[in-house]
mmCIF file of C-alpha atoms and ligand atoms in Angstrom:
data_model
loop_
_atom_site.group_PDB
_atom_site.id
_atom_site.type_symbol
_atom_site.label_atom_id
_atom_site.label_comp_id
_atom_site.label_asym_id
_atom_site.label_seq_id
_atom_site.Cartn_x
_atom_site.Cartn_y
_atom_site.Cartn_z
ATOM 1 C CA UNK A 1 -121.613 44.772 -9.418
ATOM 2 C CA UNK A 2 -118.534 46.672 -11.036
ATOM 3 C CA UNK A 3 -115.024 44.751 -12.053
ATOM 4 C CA UNK A 4 -112.468 45.150 -9.017
ATOM 5 C CA UNK A 5 -109.748 44.610 -11.613
ATOM 6 C CA UNK A 6 -107.341 47.319 -12.153
ATOM 7 C CA UNK A 7 -108.041 47.552 -16.041
ATOM 8 C CA UNK A 8 -104.748 49.332 -16.399
ATOM 9 C CA UNK A 9 -101.996 46.666 -15.185
ATOM 10 C CA UNK A 10 -102.619 42.716 -15.732
ATOM 11 C CA UNK A 11 -103.007 41.035 -12.299
ATOM 12 C CA UNK A 12 -99.686 39.451 -13.020
ATOM 13 C CA UNK A 13 -97.958 42.965 -13.195
ATOM 14 C CA UNK A 14 -99.824 44.261 -9.623
ATOM 15 C CA UNK A 15 -98.725 41.180 -8.479
ATOM 16 C CA UNK A 16 -94.959 41.417 -9.229
ATOM 17 C CA UNK A 17 -95.350 45.588 -8.174
ATOM 18 C CA UNK A 18 -96.670 44.260 -4.730
ATOM 19 C CA UNK A 19 -93.785 41.616 -4.535
ATOM 20 C CA UNK A 20 -95.782 39.410 -3.484
ATOM 21 C CA UNK A 21 -93.062 36.241 -2.009
ATOM 22 C CA UNK A 22 -91.855 33.572 -3.901
ATOM 23 C CA UNK A 23 -92.109 30.534 -2.234
ATOM 24 C CA UNK A 24 -93.227 26.289 -3.381
ATOM 25 C CA UNK A 25 -96.443 27.597 -2.840
ATOM 26 C CA UNK A 26 -96.739 30.650 -5.160
ATOM 27 C CA UNK A 27 -99.164 31.265 -7.661
ATOM 28 C CA UNK A 28 -99.451 30.828 -10.717
ATOM 29 C CA UNK A 29 -100.723 32.907 -13.246
ATOM 30 C CA UNK A 30 -101.721 31.040 -16.478
ATOM 31 C CA UNK A 31 -101.076 34.135 -19.067
ATOM 32 C CA UNK A 32 -97.359 33.551 -17.458
ATOM 33 C CA UNK A 33 -97.144 29.747 -18.336
ATOM 34 C CA UNK A 34 -95.363 28.413 -20.855
ATOM 35 C CA UNK A 35 -97.019 26.227 -23.612
ATOM 36 C CA UNK A 36 -95.916 23.033 -22.202
ATOM 37 C CA UNK A 37 -97.211 24.089 -18.617
ATOM 38 C CA UNK A 38 -100.254 24.838 -20.789
ATOM 39 C CA UNK A 39 -101.058 21.947 -21.800
ATOM 40 C CA UNK A 40 -100.315 20.021 -18.421
ATOM 41 C CA UNK A 41 -102.291 21.982 -16.738
ATOM 42 C CA UNK A 42 -105.346 21.662 -19.499
ATOM 43 C CA UNK A 43 -104.463 17.790 -19.037
ATOM 44 C CA UNK A 44 -104.658 17.669 -15.453
ATOM 45 C CA UNK A 45 -108.170 18.036 -15.006
ATOM 46 C CA UNK A 46 -111.296 16.525 -16.660
ATOM 47 C CA UNK A 47 -114.601 18.250 -14.182
ATOM 48 C CA UNK A 48 -114.513 21.831 -13.634
ATOM 49 C CA UNK A 49 -116.823 23.462 -11.161
ATOM 50 C CA UNK A 50 -117.599 26.865 -11.523
ATOM 51 C CA UNK A 51 -119.152 29.141 -8.998
ATOM 52 C CA UNK A 52 -121.095 31.501 -10.989
ATOM 53 C CA UNK A 53 -121.749 34.655 -9.396
ATOM 54 C CA UNK A 54 -118.772 36.874 -9.926
ATOM 55 C CA UNK A 55 -117.187 34.283 -12.511
ATOM 56 C CA UNK A 56 -120.039 33.790 -15.654
ATOM 57 C CA UNK A 57 -122.043 37.010 -14.385
ATOM 58 C CA UNK A 58 -122.063 39.820 -11.466
ATOM 59 C CA UNK A 59 -124.695 38.958 -9.188
ATOM 60 C CA UNK A 60 -127.494 40.923 -10.631
ATOM 61 C CA UNK A 61 -127.739 40.449 -14.680
ATOM 62 C CA UNK A 62 -125.115 41.375 -15.852
ATOM 63 C CA UNK A 63 -122.916 38.817 -18.134
ATOM 64 C CA UNK A 64 -119.182 38.832 -18.029
ATOM 65 C CA UNK A 65 -118.491 38.730 -21.407
ATOM 66 C CA UNK A 66 -116.711 35.791 -23.283
ATOM 67 C CA UNK A 67 -117.475 33.375 -20.253
ATOM 68 C CA UNK A 68 -120.243 31.510 -22.067
ATOM 69 C CA UNK A 69 -117.707 30.912 -24.888
ATOM 70 C CA UNK A 70 -115.072 29.781 -23.039
ATOM 71 C CA UNK A 71 -117.105 27.420 -20.914
ATOM 72 C CA UNK A 72 -118.271 26.392 -24.230
ATOM 73 C CA UNK A 73 -114.497 25.520 -25.589
ATOM 74 C CA UNK A 74 -114.061 23.970 -22.280
ATOM 75 C CA UNK A 75 -116.517 21.146 -23.129
ATOM 76 C CA UNK A 76 -115.310 21.194 -26.771
ATOM 77 C CA UNK A 77 -111.903 19.541 -25.437
ATOM 78 C CA UNK A 78 -113.945 17.449 -23.039
ATOM 79 C CA UNK A 79 -114.155 18.716 -19.549
ATOM 80 C CA UNK A 80 -116.802 18.371 -17.829
ATOM 81 C CA UNK A 81 -118.364 21.025 -16.594
ATOM 82 C CA UNK A 82 -121.168 21.469 -13.279
ATOM 83 C CA UNK A 83 -121.458 24.833 -11.310
ATOM 84 C CA UNK A 84 -121.393 25.282 -7.427
ATOM 85 C CA UNK A 85 -123.412 27.904 -6.852
ATOM 86 C CA UNK A 86 -124.714 29.612 -3.210
ATOM 87 C CA UNK A 87 -127.122 31.386 -5.030
ATOM 88 C CA UNK A 88 -130.929 29.894 -3.592
ATOM 89 C CA UNK A 89 -132.868 33.250 -3.997
ATOM 90 C CA UNK A 90 -133.400 32.715 -7.513
ATOM 91 C CA UNK A 91 -135.500 29.539 -8.396
ATOM 92 C CA UNK A 92 -134.541 26.933 -10.581
ATOM 93 C CA UNK A 93 -136.278 27.622 -12.880
ATOM 94 C CA UNK A 94 -135.118 31.366 -13.242
ATOM 95 C CA UNK A 95 -131.596 29.908 -12.831
ATOM 96 C CA UNK A 96 -131.919 27.615 -15.543
ATOM 97 C CA UNK A 97 -133.702 30.505 -17.999
ATOM 98 C CA UNK A 98 -130.850 32.532 -16.516
ATOM 99 C CA UNK A 99 -128.074 30.145 -18.278
ATOM 100 C CA UNK A 100 -129.890 29.721 -21.523
ATOM 101 C CA UNK A 101 -130.402 33.114 -22.004
ATOM 102 C CA UNK A 102 -126.768 33.989 -22.020
ATOM 103 C CA UNK A 103 -126.405 30.729 -24.302
ATOM 104 C CA UNK A 104 -124.763 28.261 -21.520
ATOM 105 C CA UNK A 105 -126.235 25.023 -21.966
ATOM 106 C CA UNK A 106 -127.282 23.022 -18.496
ATOM 107 C CA UNK A 107 -129.414 20.756 -16.925
ATOM 108 C CA UNK A 108 -130.746 20.909 -13.619
ATOM 109 C CA UNK A 109 -128.907 18.610 -11.730
ATOM 110 C CA UNK A 110 -125.193 20.714 -12.977
ATOM 111 C CA UNK A 111 -126.391 23.115 -10.696
ATOM 112 C CA UNK A 112 -125.510 22.541 -7.250
ATOM 113 C CA UNK A 113 -126.897 25.253 -4.723
ATOM 114 C CA UNK A 114 -127.747 25.002 -1.189
ATOM 115 C CA UNK A 115 -131.847 24.606 -1.366
ATOM 116 C CA UNK A 116 -131.315 21.332 -3.452
ATOM 117 C CA UNK A 117 -128.458 20.464 -1.282
ATOM 118 C CA UNK A 118 -130.069 20.850 1.659
ATOM 119 C CA UNK A 119 -133.441 19.010 0.168
ATOM 120 C CA UNK A 120 -131.870 15.893 -1.126
ATOM 121 C CA UNK A 121 -130.231 15.384 2.151
ATOM 122 C CA UNK A 122 -133.402 15.872 4.293
ATOM 123 C CA UNK A 123 -134.304 12.889 1.845
ATOM 124 C CA UNK A 124 -131.339 10.649 1.544
ATOM 125 C CA UNK A 125 -132.290 10.575 5.480
ATOM 126 C CA UNK A 126 -135.686 10.349 5.137
ATOM 127 C CA UNK A 127 -136.763 13.846 6.998
ATOM 128 C CA UNK A 128 -140.062 13.486 8.108
ATOM 129 C CA UNK A 129 -141.157 16.721 10.304
ATOM 130 C CA UNK A 130 -141.504 20.309 10.364
ATOM 131 C CA UNK A 131 -139.295 22.852 9.148
ATOM 132 C CA UNK A 132 -138.492 26.142 10.435
ATOM 133 C CA UNK A 133 -137.082 28.425 7.948
ATOM 134 C CA UNK A 134 -134.743 31.718 7.986
ATOM 135 C CA UNK A 135 -134.493 31.379 3.737
ATOM 136 C CA UNK A 136 -136.085 32.979 1.022
ATOM 137 C CA UNK A 137 -138.747 32.291 -0.376
ATOM 138 C CA UNK A 138 -137.603 30.526 -3.286
ATOM 139 C CA UNK A 139 -135.525 28.020 -0.906
ATOM 140 C CA UNK A 140 -139.132 27.722 1.104
ATOM 141 C CA UNK A 141 -140.217 26.507 -2.084
ATOM 142 C CA UNK A 142 -138.338 24.239 -2.957
ATOM 143 C CA UNK A 143 -138.719 22.187 0.123
ATOM 144 C CA UNK A 144 -142.788 22.375 0.072
ATOM 145 C CA UNK A 145 -142.802 20.785 -3.886
ATOM 146 C CA UNK A 146 -140.923 18.109 -2.906
ATOM 147 C CA UNK A 147 -143.137 17.449 -0.143
ATOM 148 C CA UNK A 148 -141.837 19.214 2.961
ATOM 149 C CA UNK A 149 -143.704 20.635 5.636
ATOM 150 C CA UNK A 150 -142.276 24.347 6.449
ATOM 151 C CA UNK A 151 -143.817 26.379 8.977
ATOM 152 C CA UNK A 152 -145.858 29.027 6.887
ATOM 153 C CA UNK A 153 -146.534 32.053 9.103
ATOM 154 C CA UNK A 154 -144.604 34.848 9.271
ATOM 155 C CA UNK A 155 -143.340 36.424 11.932
ATOM 156 C CA UNK A 156 -144.614 40.043 12.792
ATOM 157 C CA UNK A 157 -143.377 43.021 13.605
ATOM 158 C CA UNK A 158 -143.055 43.551 17.412
ATOM 159 C CA UNK A 159 -143.349 46.241 19.694
ATOM 160 C CA UNK A 160 -144.217 44.635 23.010
ATOM 161 C CA UNK A 161 -142.895 42.164 25.606
ATOM 162 C CA UNK A 162 -146.139 40.911 24.412
ATOM 163 C CA UNK A 163 -145.702 40.313 20.924
ATOM 164 C CA UNK A 164 -142.404 39.167 21.120
ATOM 165 C CA UNK A 165 -143.413 36.339 23.398
ATOM 166 C CA UNK A 166 -146.294 35.350 20.846
ATOM 167 C CA UNK A 167 -143.894 35.522 18.232
ATOM 168 C CA UNK A 168 -141.010 33.023 20.348
ATOM 169 C CA UNK A 169 -142.726 30.789 22.266
ATOM 170 C CA UNK A 170 -143.948 28.264 19.007
ATOM 171 C CA UNK A 171 -145.968 24.765 20.079
ATOM 172 C CA UNK A 172 -144.906 23.814 16.424
ATOM 173 C CA UNK A 173 -143.481 20.524 16.426
ATOM 174 C CA UNK A 174 -140.038 22.377 14.666
ATOM 175 C CA UNK A 175 -137.685 19.336 13.523
ATOM 176 C CA UNK A 176 -134.989 21.201 11.538
ATOM 177 C CA UNK A 177 -134.202 24.896 11.579
ATOM 178 C CA UNK A 178 -132.529 25.575 8.022
ATOM 179 C CA UNK A 179 -131.160 28.891 7.761
ATOM 180 C CA UNK A 180 -129.500 30.803 4.290
ATOM 181 C CA UNK A 181 -129.711 33.979 2.531
ATOM 182 C CA UNK A 182 -133.262 36.186 3.984
ATOM 183 C CA UNK A 183 -133.500 39.324 2.968
ATOM 184 C CA UNK A 184 -136.375 39.358 6.212
ATOM 185 C CA UNK A 185 -134.221 38.047 8.845
ATOM 186 C CA UNK A 186 -135.243 39.828 12.257
ATOM 187 C CA UNK A 187 -133.760 39.378 15.244
ATOM 188 C CA UNK A 188 -137.280 37.523 16.683
ATOM 189 C CA UNK A 189 -136.892 34.883 13.884
ATOM 190 C CA UNK A 190 -133.636 34.358 15.066
ATOM 191 C CA UNK A 191 -134.780 34.179 18.934
ATOM 192 C CA UNK A 192 -137.452 32.244 17.660
ATOM 193 C CA UNK A 193 -134.871 29.943 15.813
ATOM 194 C CA UNK A 194 -132.839 29.893 19.252
ATOM 195 C CA UNK A 195 -135.645 28.446 21.304
ATOM 196 C CA UNK A 196 -136.084 24.922 18.408
ATOM 197 C CA UNK A 197 -132.504 24.647 18.217
ATOM 198 C CA UNK A 198 -132.200 24.780 21.958
ATOM 199 C CA UNK A 199 -135.286 23.432 23.493
ATOM 200 C CA UNK A 200 -134.979 20.711 21.569
ATOM 201 C CA UNK A 201 -131.112 18.653 20.742
ATOM 202 C CA UNK A 202 -132.553 16.500 18.317
ATOM 203 C CA UNK A 203 -133.955 19.172 15.891
ATOM 204 C CA UNK A 204 -131.679 20.095 12.765
ATOM 205 C CA UNK A 205 -129.666 22.644 12.560
ATOM 206 C CA UNK A 206 -128.400 23.047 8.864
ATOM 207 C CA UNK A 207 -127.183 25.682 6.904
ATOM 208 C CA UNK A 208 -126.839 26.342 3.462
ATOM 209 C CA UNK A 209 -124.658 29.438 2.433
ATOM 210 C CA UNK A 210 -121.971 30.555 5.277
ATOM 211 C CA UNK A 211 -120.561 33.694 3.184
ATOM 212 C CA UNK A 212 -119.637 36.203 5.636
ATOM 213 C CA UNK A 213 -120.345 38.835 2.490
ATOM 214 C CA UNK A 214 -122.143 38.565 -0.300
ATOM 215 C CA UNK A 215 -121.879 41.173 -3.094
ATOM 216 C CA UNK A 216 -125.249 43.137 -4.198
ATOM 217 C CA UNK A 217 -124.715 45.492 -6.401
ATOM 218 C CA UNK A 218 -120.734 45.894 -6.719
ATOM 219 C CA UNK A 219 -121.452 46.668 -2.561
ATOM 220 C CA UNK A 220 -120.529 44.062 0.439
ATOM 221 C CA UNK A 221 -123.456 43.214 2.864
ATOM 222 C CA UNK A 222 -123.944 40.889 5.044
ATOM 223 C CA UNK A 223 -123.962 37.777 4.362
ATOM 224 C CA UNK A 224 -125.615 34.319 6.312
ATOM 225 C CA UNK A 225 -122.668 33.483 7.879
ATOM 226 C CA UNK A 226 -122.209 35.591 11.061
ATOM 227 C CA UNK A 227 -125.938 35.194 11.630
ATOM 228 C CA UNK A 228 -125.352 31.211 11.523
ATOM 229 C CA UNK A 229 -122.832 32.109 14.380
ATOM 230 C CA UNK A 230 -125.755 34.049 16.229
ATOM 231 C CA UNK A 231 -127.330 30.493 16.141
ATOM 232 C CA UNK A 232 -123.901 28.689 16.825
ATOM 233 C CA UNK A 233 -123.077 30.741 19.954
ATOM 234 C CA UNK A 234 -126.064 30.898 21.217
ATOM 235 C CA UNK A 235 -126.816 27.553 21.321
ATOM 236 C CA UNK A 236 -124.122 26.036 21.891
ATOM 237 C CA UNK A 237 -124.097 23.871 19.307
ATOM 238 C CA UNK A 238 -122.697 23.894 14.914
ATOM 239 C CA UNK A 239 -124.677 23.724 12.160
ATOM 240 C CA UNK A 240 -123.814 21.345 9.005
ATOM 241 C CA UNK A 241 -123.635 23.510 6.375
ATOM 242 C CA UNK A 242 -124.333 22.427 3.499
ATOM 243 C CA UNK A 243 -123.296 25.517 0.803
ATOM 244 C CA UNK A 244 -119.973 27.035 0.219
ATOM 245 C CA UNK A 245 -117.549 26.709 1.972
ATOM 246 C CA UNK A 246 -118.982 23.659 4.474
ATOM 247 C CA UNK A 247 -116.798 21.207 4.522
ATOM 248 C CA UNK A 248 -120.344 19.026 4.548
ATOM 249 C CA UNK A 249 -120.789 19.554 1.035
ATOM 250 C CA UNK A 250 -117.787 18.070 0.060
ATOM 251 C CA UNK A 251 -118.839 14.508 0.768
ATOM 252 C CA UNK A 252 -122.033 15.454 -1.057
ATOM 253 C CA UNK A 253 -120.470 16.576 -4.528
ATOM 254 C CA UNK A 254 -117.794 13.702 -4.063
ATOM 255 C CA UNK A 255 -121.044 11.222 -4.322
ATOM 256 C CA UNK A 256 -123.292 13.002 -6.454
ATOM 257 C CA UNK A 257 -121.061 13.362 -9.458
ATOM 258 C CA UNK A 258 -118.798 10.454 -8.804
ATOM 259 C CA UNK A 259 -115.938 11.738 -8.070
ATOM 260 C CA UNK A 260 -112.739 9.271 -7.422
ATOM 261 C CA UNK A 261 -109.529 11.783 -7.890
ATOM 262 C CA UNK A 262 -110.165 15.085 -6.612
ATOM 263 C CA UNK A 263 -106.841 16.447 -7.861
ATOM 264 C CA UNK A 264 -108.470 15.556 -11.765
ATOM 265 C CA UNK A 265 -110.922 18.392 -10.592
ATOM 266 C CA UNK A 266 -110.701 22.402 -11.298
ATOM 267 C CA UNK A 267 -112.720 24.748 -9.059
ATOM 268 C CA UNK A 268 -112.913 28.261 -10.774
ATOM 269 C CA UNK A 269 -114.209 30.935 -8.084
ATOM 270 C CA UNK A 270 -113.565 34.645 -7.495
ATOM 271 C CA UNK A 271 -114.070 34.241 -3.156
ATOM 272 C CA UNK A 272 -110.664 33.313 -1.727
ATOM 273 C CA UNK A 273 -112.995 32.550 1.352
ATOM 274 C CA UNK A 274 -115.834 31.015 -0.107
ATOM 275 C CA UNK A 275 -114.476 29.212 -3.276
ATOM 276 C CA UNK A 276 -110.727 28.514 -2.638
ATOM 277 C CA UNK A 277 -110.654 27.533 1.061
ATOM 278 C CA UNK A 278 -113.779 25.316 0.434
ATOM 279 C CA UNK A 279 -112.181 23.816 -2.921
ATOM 280 C CA UNK A 280 -108.636 23.227 -1.338
ATOM 281 C CA UNK A 281 -110.765 21.851 1.722
ATOM 282 C CA UNK A 282 -112.125 19.034 -0.740
ATOM 283 C CA UNK A 283 -108.754 18.423 -2.651
ATOM 284 C CA UNK A 284 -109.867 20.285 -5.470
ATOM 285 C CA UNK A 285 -106.928 22.226 -8.035
ATOM 286 C CA UNK A 286 -107.867 25.678 -7.359
ATOM 287 C CA UNK A 287 -108.672 28.779 -10.053
ATOM 288 C CA UNK A 288 -109.331 32.091 -9.365
ATOM 289 C CA UNK A 289 -110.830 35.013 -11.299
ATOM 290 C CA UNK A 290 -110.501 38.508 -10.860
ATOM 291 C CA UNK A 291 -113.674 39.476 -11.725
ATOM 292 C CA UNK A 292 -115.766 39.396 -8.101
ATOM 293 C CA UNK A 293 -115.052 40.130 -4.900
ATOM 294 C CA UNK A 294 -111.083 39.657 -4.842
ATOM 295 C CA UNK A 295 -108.693 41.933 -5.735
ATOM 296 C CA UNK A 296 -104.938 41.698 -6.937
ATOM 297 C CA UNK A 297 -104.237 43.533 -3.948
ATOM 298 C CA UNK A 298 -105.776 40.806 -1.463
ATOM 299 C CA UNK A 299 -103.146 38.483 -2.524
ATOM 300 C CA UNK A 300 -100.632 40.943 -2.061
ATOM 301 C CA UNK A 301 -101.944 39.678 1.854
ATOM 302 C CA UNK A 302 -100.517 36.903 4.122
ATOM 303 C CA UNK A 303 -102.575 34.323 2.625
ATOM 304 C CA UNK A 304 -102.669 30.265 4.651
ATOM 305 C CA UNK A 305 -102.043 27.786 2.348
ATOM 306 C CA UNK A 306 -105.915 26.814 2.514
ATOM 307 C CA UNK A 307 -106.675 30.571 1.281
ATOM 308 C CA UNK A 308 -103.921 30.370 -1.801
ATOM 309 C CA UNK A 309 -105.166 29.481 -5.440
ATOM 310 C CA UNK A 310 -103.397 27.261 -7.341
ATOM 311 C CA UNK A 311 -103.606 29.724 -10.138
ATOM 312 C CA UNK A 312 -105.019 33.042 -11.004
ATOM 313 C CA UNK A 313 -106.527 34.596 -14.626
ATOM 314 C CA UNK A 314 -107.817 37.908 -15.183
ATOM 315 C CA UNK A 315 -111.497 36.374 -16.382
ATOM 316 C CA UNK A 316 -113.098 33.268 -17.148
ATOM 317 C CA UNK A 317 -112.651 34.074 -20.788
ATOM 318 C CA UNK A 318 -108.965 34.106 -20.681
ATOM 319 C CA UNK A 319 -109.702 30.347 -20.755
ATOM 320 C CA UNK A 320 -111.160 30.539 -24.230
ATOM 321 C CA UNK A 321 -108.572 29.128 -27.229
ATOM 322 C CA UNK A 322 -106.661 28.595 -24.060
ATOM 323 C CA UNK A 323 -104.106 25.837 -25.809
ATOM 324 C CA UNK A 324 -104.474 27.531 -29.201
HETATM 325 MG MG1 MG B 1 -118.898 34.335 -6.634
#
């Protein structure tokens, strides 16, 4: 994924050229803070919730230089760091290896991602029943390994109406439909999910990542968000969203990480919609980095209060040695 940062000018220079309106809610640029303001900012949080794709690395395998050193610095200054990603398409074992390969020490419980959150949620409500997944295989495996029953059959190619009937008219006693990133999502899978949700009001409707767009290889592609909307619109039901920017994820994180005061948390992300909006709803402080989906020009557009980050810096690496 390519950087979208203008390498010639700093973000704050670009913004000032674009005459971003100054207001009480004006974004603060970390590189413009005085030493005292830097100290105050740094002392204002204990826990960092950090997105991964577009913040620590790019979507594929490219590390953003200086990120591990910045994380190490923050930890040495006594900050706790947990990672909040919408990426459940990579098995957790591979995720852990990725952190290790980049020299970042992490424990499994420090990575929050939709498959694990949904699994924990289902356990918390003592869910017992069959699950129909519109997700990756890695997502399904995690559920199976936790002891849940997942519909195994693959929805095949549909040519005729008879094929379609065979695919969508299922007698499986499905009690939950889960939707996340599914590269093999088809209209017939959505139709089948719709049937489960429409015909049984008790059937749980759960969403993971709800991004409208996800970035793959530097290009924006359709994320799960619009497909979740298709099911919501056609069933007249609301999914319980347990990935960013779902509000239900807030309660989970607050409880799981025993957060008493949300203002003592700093959320670092690269997406206004997925990260900043989510973090603002949670009451966290927010820091936007410009190494992912958001460009300085995006910040110039009219942003609502919930879409306006408190702080902006060019890259996570800017936090390395922040107070020195
Ligand atoms: Mg991201």
